[in-house]
Amino acid sequence: MRRTLRDNGLGIAFGLLFLAMLVGQAFAGQAQYNEQQTATGAEPVSIGRYVTSSPFAVDVVENWQSEYLQFFLYIFGTVWLVQRGSSESKEVDKTGVESDEEQMVGVHARPDSPPWARAGDWRTAVYARSLGLVMGAIFLVSWLAQSVAGQAAYNAEQLGNREDPISWVGYLGAADFWSRTLQNWQSEMLAVGSMAVLAIYLRQRGSPESKPVGAAHGDTSATG
């Protein structure tokens, strides 16, 4: 058990943090929602009813979709784009998908390589892009979920204001949908860009996200 926890500490720690923060968001969101309910003369709702409501769902998935968009763009973007001096970048002369030998696929695979990496056919082509494809798929599913939950939440507010609800297609063109979407996207792009640039000059000892403390600012793709 101790070895399992050690070997999987990063995933377990962030999984527990995710659950703790999701629970915290649920209770904080319920409190805020009930304040609005009381202010308008409506009945407050229980935590169970709140976590199954469209306001809670849209608040959760709108963050998920932006995070997975960040990973999707970063995974594919760093194939071709570089940042000299950053530990987040490949070396500047290694842009592109690299050779089969460098990637250890097909006849260049090792005995312990994944089976699809050794296949050398369409399976290798799919597996070679599987991380980005899955991140992109999760982004699209989360964005779709955001649009559905967002429409439900928006229409509930419209009906509460004695205004007409709108269709799902109509909501896709609504300011509410794009305001929710773009406020998350811009923050993710800022975070990724600043991480790539700050990693040129700043260090975190022992972290693979940082260069070694004594590495020159111009060293690229080095990790500590």
CSV table of C-alpha atoms in Angstrom, one decimal, residues 79-86 89-96 218-221:
chain,number,residue,atom,x,y,z
A,79,VAL,CA,4.8,19.8,-31.7
A,80,TRP,CA,5.6,22.7,-33.9
A,81,LEU,CA,6.0,25.8,-31.7
A,82,VAL,CA,9.0,26.3,-29.5
A,83,GLN,CA,10.1,28.9,-26.8
A,84,ARG,CA,13.9,29.2,-26.6
A,85,GLY,CA,15.1,28.8,-23.0
A,86,SER,CA,11.9,27.3,-21.6
A,89,SER,CA,9.4,23.7,-24.9
A,90,LYS,CA,11.3,21.2,-27.1
A,91,GLU,CA,14.7,22.2,-28.4
A,92,VAL,CA,14.4,24.8,-31.1
A,93,ASP,CA,15.8,22.6,-33.8
A,94,LYS,CA,13.5,19.6,-33.1
A,95,THR,CA,10.1,20.9,-34.3
A,96,GLY,CA,7.8,18.5,-35.9
A,218,GLY,CA,19.1,30.0,-22.8
A,219,ASP,CA,18.9,26.2,-22.1
A,220,THR,CA,15.8,24.8,-23.8
A,221,SER,CA,13.9,21.6,-22.9
